[in-house]
Amino acid sequence: MSLWCRTLSWHNALAVASAASSGKTTSRAPGVSLYVSVMKLALVIIFTTTLAYTGDVPITQDELVRRTQELYDAIVPGNQAPWKKYFADDCIFSDEKGRTLDKTKLVADITPVPAGYSGSIKVDKVQSRIVGDTAVLSYDANETETIFGQNLTARYHITDTWLQRNGEWQIIASQAHRYYEDPATGRIDPKKFGDFIGTYELAADQTRSVTAEGENLFVERKGKKEQLFPETSDLFFRKGVEGRILFRYDAHGKIDALIDRRNNEDVVWRKTK
């Protein structure tokens, strides 16, 4: 029975119950009392069924995880169906690249991976908060990708907000970021360390020094000493720290500055000695 039919039945039953209880009738045919009782019972059943039909539909963390994994399993084949189903029409999706997409652009972004590419994304380390008609799912997404036989990995952290409307749970907002990973360590000839060793100044009383110990290079500022790991011969990184340390050569082939590059923005420290 449709919700509309249930509503009509509810009104009919209410009319019968009201007439029976008003006391306006002076006579009652045999079986009327039984009829009224039956209709009252029908009224209760119809009203309860209508509430169940239109009321809240609970959801669990396991179901949210299942739906989320379904979304990621659809990426490689470019299956847009789950993304259309589980994202609200008015959703906001912000990805690890800094893009903010609406549903139309988000769904359009789901296309099959090129030939020679494969991979998967698995949901891990899940936390959730489910309150009323709102559910927040926070989790890691561990990606493995193969590009023409070469294996790559990446880790993301994503928080999705699900909202129940009209008995349907959909994602209304999603925010993702990628975990920082150190680059692979390259090789450098320790004989080049002599070019880098020295003192570098940012401003008055703002200096840092570069030293070498055996085959290792270090940068130190205000007593904090960190090892510099080579990515290339002139490009270094500190483990667990985003950004790079570069050494700049002048026109005469001498190091004249240390560049602290973060998110493609440079802070230049001039070499003083």
Short mmCIF file of C-alpha atoms in Angstrom, two decimals:
data_model
loop_
_atom_site.label_atom_id
_atom_site.label_comp_id
_atom_site.label_asym_id
_atom_site.label_seq_id
_atom_site.Cartn_x
_atom_site.Cartn_y
_atom_site.Cartn_z
CA MET A 1 0.00 0.00 0.00
CA SER A 2 1.40 3.42 -0.94
CA LEU A 3 1.87 6.18 1.60
CA TRP A 4 -0.97 8.10 -0.11
CA CYS A 5 -3.35 5.11 0.28
CA ARG A 6 -2.32 4.72 3.91
CA THR A 7 -3.17 8.36 4.52
CA LEU A 8 -6.64 7.96 3.00
CA SER A 9 -7.31 4.87 5.13
CA TRP A 10 -6.15 6.75 8.22
CA HIS A 11 -8.66 9.56 7.55
CA ASN A 12 -11.51 7.10 6.92
CA ALA A 13 -10.77 5.18 10.10
CA LEU A 14 -10.55 8.42 12.08
CA ALA A 15 -13.97 9.50 10.81
CA VAL A 16 -15.56 6.23 11.88
CA ALA A 17 -13.92 6.33 15.31
CA SER A 18 -14.97 9.96 15.80
CA ALA A 19 -18.59 9.30 14.90
CA ALA A 20 -18.71 6.29 17.19
CA SER A 21 -17.36 8.17 20.16
CA SER A 22 -19.34 11.43 19.73
CA GLY A 23 -22.49 10.02 21.36
CA LYS A 24 -24.68 11.66 18.70
CA THR A 25 -26.16 8.37 17.49
CA THR A 26 -29.28 7.13 19.32
CA SER A 27 -29.27 3.60 18.02
CA ARG A 28 -26.65 1.12 17.09
CA ALA A 29 -27.07 -1.82 14.77
CA PRO A 30 -25.84 -5.22 16.00
CA GLY A 31 -22.12 -5.58 15.47
CA VAL A 32 -21.42 -1.84 15.34
CA SER A 33 -19.38 -1.95 18.58
CA LEU A 34 -17.26 -4.73 17.16
CA TYR A 35 -16.90 -2.77 13.92
CA VAL A 36 -15.75 0.35 15.80
CA SER A 37 -13.26 -1.67 17.83
CA VAL A 38 -11.86 -3.23 14.70
CA MET A 39 -11.55 0.18 13.08
CA LYS A 40 -9.80 1.61 16.14
CA LEU A 41 -7.31 -1.25 15.94
CA ALA A 42 -6.89 -0.59 12.23
CA LEU A 43 -6.29 3.06 13.03
CA VAL A 44 -3.46 2.18 15.40
CA ILE A 45 -1.89 -0.22 12.91
CA ILE A 46 -2.12 2.26 10.02
CA PHE A 47 -0.76 5.14 12.09
CA THR A 48 2.16 3.04 13.38
CA THR A 49 2.95 1.77 9.88
CA THR A 50 2.89 5.31 8.48
CA LEU A 51 5.31 6.51 11.14
CA ALA A 52 7.64 3.60 10.43
CA TYR A 53 7.46 4.37 6.72
CA THR A 54 8.32 8.05 7.07
CA GLY A 55 10.53 7.96 10.16
CA ASP A 56 14.31 7.81 10.62
CA VAL A 57 16.27 5.01 9.01
CA PRO A 58 19.22 4.13 11.29
CA ILE A 59 22.65 3.37 9.88
CA THR A 60 25.71 1.67 11.36
CA GLN A 61 29.44 2.18 11.02
CA ASP A 62 29.73 -1.16 9.23
CA GLU A 63 27.20 -0.06 6.63
CA LEU A 64 28.97 3.26 6.11
CA VAL A 65 32.27 1.42 5.64
CA ARG A 66 30.64 -0.99 3.19
CA ARG A 67 29.29 1.89 1.11
CA THR A 68 32.61 3.74 1.25
CA GLN A 69 34.53 0.68 0.07
CA GLU A 70 31.99 0.30 -2.73
CA LEU A 71 32.85 3.84 -3.85
CA TYR A 72 36.58 3.11 -4.00
CA ASP A 73 36.11 -0.25 -5.72
CA ALA A 74 34.30 1.64 -8.48
CA ILE A 75 37.23 3.97 -9.27
CA VAL A 76 39.44 1.65 -11.35
CA PRO A 77 36.64 0.51 -13.72
CA GLY A 78 35.22 4.05 -13.78
CA ASN A 79 31.83 2.98 -12.45
CA GLN A 80 29.96 6.19 -11.67
CA ALA A 81 26.82 4.52 -10.28
CA PRO A 82 27.85 4.38 -6.58
CA TRP A 83 29.09 7.97 -6.73
CA LYS A 84 25.76 9.13 -8.09
CA LYS A 85 23.93 7.06 -5.48
CA TYR A 86 25.86 7.91 -2.31
CA PHE A 87 26.68 11.60 -2.88
CA ALA A 88 23.94 14.18 -2.37
CA ASP A 89 23.08 16.46 -5.27
CA ASP A 90 24.20 19.46 -3.20
CA CYS A 91 27.42 17.88 -1.86
CA ILE A 92 30.80 19.57 -1.43
CA PHE A 93 33.85 17.42 -2.22
CA SER A 94 37.36 18.71 -1.43
CA ASP A 95 40.20 16.43 -2.53
CA GLU A 96 43.89 16.11 -1.69
CA LYS A 97 44.83 18.25 -4.70
CA GLY A 98 43.05 21.27 -3.25
CA ARG A 99 40.12 21.05 -5.65
CA THR A 100 36.55 21.64 -4.46
CA LEU A 101 34.00 19.90 -6.65
CA ASP A 102 30.23 19.76 -6.84
CA LYS A 103 28.49 16.48 -7.63
CA THR A 104 28.47 17.01 -11.39
CA LYS A 105 32.22 17.58 -11.54
CA LEU A 106 32.92 14.83 -9.01
CA VAL A 107 31.00 12.18 -10.95
CA ALA A 108 32.57 13.34 -14.23
CA ASP A 109 35.98 12.75 -12.65
CA ILE A 110 35.25 9.02 -12.23
CA THR A 111 36.54 7.44 -15.44
CA PRO A 112 38.30 4.12 -16.15
CA VAL A 113 42.05 4.12 -15.50
CA PRO A 114 44.22 4.04 -18.66
CA ALA A 115 45.52 0.80 -20.12
CA GLY A 116 48.61 -0.37 -18.23
CA TYR A 117 47.34 1.07 -14.96
CA SER A 118 45.72 -0.88 -12.11
CA GLY A 119 45.32 -0.62 -8.36
CA SER A 120 43.01 -0.51 -5.40
CA ILE A 121 42.10 1.62 -2.37
CA LYS A 122 41.26 0.01 0.97
CA VAL A 123 39.50 1.67 3.90
CA ASP A 124 41.39 1.42 7.21
CA LYS A 125 41.53 2.85 10.76
CA VAL A 126 37.88 3.85 10.82
CA GLN A 127 36.26 6.13 13.39
CA SER A 128 32.66 7.30 13.34
CA ARG A 129 30.18 9.50 15.14
CA ILE A 130 26.50 8.86 14.42
CA VAL A 131 24.02 11.28 15.97
CA GLY A 132 20.42 11.43 14.80
CA ASP A 133 20.30 12.07 11.08
CA THR A 134 24.02 12.89 10.79
CA ALA A 135 26.97 10.50 10.58
CA VAL A 136 30.67 11.39 10.37
CA LEU A 137 33.07 8.72 9.06
CA SER A 138 36.80 9.39 9.40
CA TYR A 139 39.29 6.90 7.98
CA ASP A 140 42.53 6.20 6.15
CA ALA A 141 42.47 5.22 2.50
CA ASN A 142 45.47 3.08 1.56
CA GLU A 143 46.17 3.15 -2.15
CA THR A 144 48.27 0.74 -4.17
CA GLU A 145 48.84 1.45 -7.84
CA THR A 146 50.70 -0.35 -10.62
CA ILE A 147 51.80 1.63 -13.66
CA PHE A 148 53.20 -0.59 -16.39
CA GLY A 149 54.68 -2.96 -13.81
CA GLN A 150 55.94 -0.29 -11.40
CA ASN A 151 54.35 -0.31 -7.94
CA LEU A 152 53.40 2.86 -6.07
CA THR A 153 51.66 3.49 -2.76
CA ALA A 154 49.96 6.47 -1.13
CA ARG A 155 48.01 7.12 2.06
CA TYR A 156 45.15 9.55 2.50
CA HIS A 157 42.97 10.58 5.41
CA ILE A 158 39.36 11.34 4.59
CA THR A 159 36.38 12.57 6.57
CA ASP A 160 32.90 12.12 5.11
CA THR A 161 29.72 13.63 6.53
CA TRP A 162 26.58 11.61 5.79
CA LEU A 163 23.15 13.16 6.13
CA GLN A 164 19.79 11.40 6.20
CA ARG A 165 17.04 13.11 4.24
CA ASN A 166 13.74 11.55 3.21
CA GLY A 167 14.88 8.21 4.60
CA GLU A 168 18.06 8.17 2.47
CA TRP A 169 21.67 8.47 3.71
CA GLN A 170 24.04 10.37 1.42
CA ILE A 171 27.37 12.17 1.70
CA ILE A 172 26.84 15.91 1.98
CA ALA A 173 30.53 16.86 2.48
CA SER A 174 33.89 15.14 2.04
CA GLN A 175 37.41 16.35 2.85
CA ALA A 176 40.64 14.51 1.97
CA HIS A 177 44.34 15.09 2.51
CA ARG A 178 47.39 13.05 1.62
CA TYR A 179 49.87 11.96 4.27
CA TYR A 180 53.37 13.30 3.79
CA GLU A 181 55.92 10.68 2.77
CA ASP A 182 59.69 11.14 2.68
CA PRO A 183 61.25 10.80 -0.78
CA ALA A 184 63.67 8.02 -1.64
CA THR A 185 67.21 8.66 -0.44
CA GLY A 186 69.71 9.27 -3.21
CA ARG A 187 73.50 9.16 -3.19
CA ILE A 188 76.07 11.91 -2.97
CA ASP A 189 79.83 11.97 -2.97
CA PRO A 190 80.99 13.17 0.50
CA LYS A 191 83.76 15.08 -1.28
CA LYS A 192 81.12 17.66 -2.22
CA PHE A 193 80.34 18.38 1.45
CA GLY A 194 83.10 20.99 1.49
CA ASP A 195 80.98 23.15 -0.85
CA PHE A 196 78.04 23.11 1.58
CA ILE A 197 79.76 23.50 4.95
CA GLY A 198 79.51 26.98 6.40
CA THR A 199 77.26 29.54 8.11
CA TYR A 200 74.10 30.91 6.52
CA GLU A 201 72.25 34.05 7.62
CA LEU A 202 68.58 34.95 7.27
CA ALA A 203 68.76 38.21 9.24
CA ALA A 204 70.80 39.70 12.07
CA ASP A 205 71.18 37.05 14.80
CA GLN A 206 69.31 34.56 12.63
CA THR A 207 71.83 31.99 11.42
CA ARG A 208 72.12 28.28 10.76
CA SER A 209 75.21 26.20 10.15
CA VAL A 210 75.93 23.22 7.94
CA THR A 211 78.46 20.64 9.12
CA ALA A 212 79.65 17.20 8.07
CA GLU A 213 80.43 14.13 10.11
CA GLY A 214 81.93 11.33 8.08
CA GLU A 215 79.54 10.64 5.21
CA ASN A 216 76.64 12.51 6.79
CA LEU A 217 75.61 16.15 6.42
CA PHE A 218 73.82 18.14 9.13
CA VAL A 219 72.07 21.49 9.49
CA GLU A 220 71.88 23.16 12.91
CA ARG A 221 69.99 26.16 14.24
CA LYS A 222 69.75 27.28 17.86
CA GLY A 223 70.99 23.96 19.13
CA LYS A 224 68.62 21.87 17.02
CA LYS A 225 70.62 19.57 14.78
CA GLU A 226 69.05 17.67 11.88
CA GLN A 227 70.55 15.32 9.34
CA LEU A 228 70.26 16.24 5.68
CA PHE A 229 69.49 13.27 3.46
CA PRO A 230 70.31 13.59 -0.25
CA GLU A 231 67.56 13.32 -2.81
CA THR A 232 69.96 14.43 -5.53
CA SER A 233 73.50 15.81 -5.35
CA ASP A 234 72.32 19.34 -4.44
CA LEU A 235 68.84 18.65 -3.07
CA PHE A 236 68.27 17.43 0.49
CA PHE A 237 65.41 16.62 2.86
CA ARG A 238 64.92 16.10 6.59
CA LYS A 239 63.01 13.01 7.58
CA GLY A 240 59.42 13.72 8.55
CA VAL A 241 59.68 17.37 7.46
CA GLU A 242 57.90 18.63 4.35
CA GLY A 243 59.99 20.69 1.98
CA ARG A 244 63.55 20.57 0.67
CA ILE A 245 66.94 22.14 1.36
CA LEU A 246 68.77 23.35 -1.77
CA PHE A 247 72.24 24.81 -2.14
CA ARG A 248 72.52 27.59 -4.73
CA TYR A 249 75.59 28.18 -6.84
CA ASP A 250 76.61 31.67 -8.00
CA ALA A 251 78.02 32.61 -11.39
CA HIS A 252 81.50 31.52 -10.28
CA GLY A 253 80.40 28.03 -9.23
CA LYS A 254 80.51 28.76 -5.51
CA ILE A 255 77.68 28.12 -3.03
CA ASP A 256 76.22 31.50 -2.06
CA ALA A 257 72.93 30.50 -0.40
CA LEU A 258 70.93 27.79 1.32
CA ILE A 259 67.32 27.71 0.17
CA ASP A 260 64.62 26.37 2.48
CA ARG A 261 61.82 25.47 0.04
CA ARG A 262 58.38 24.68 1.41
CA ASN A 263 55.30 24.22 -0.77
CA ASN A 264 57.19 25.85 -3.65
CA GLU A 265 57.95 28.96 -1.58
CA ASP A 266 61.60 29.79 -0.90
CA VAL A 267 63.26 31.26 2.17
CA VAL A 268 66.85 32.25 1.22
CA TRP A 269 69.70 32.08 3.74
CA ARG A 270 72.82 33.88 2.47
CA LYS A 271 76.16 32.18 3.04
CA THR A 272 78.38 34.38 5.20
CA LYS A 273 81.38 32.11 5.74
#
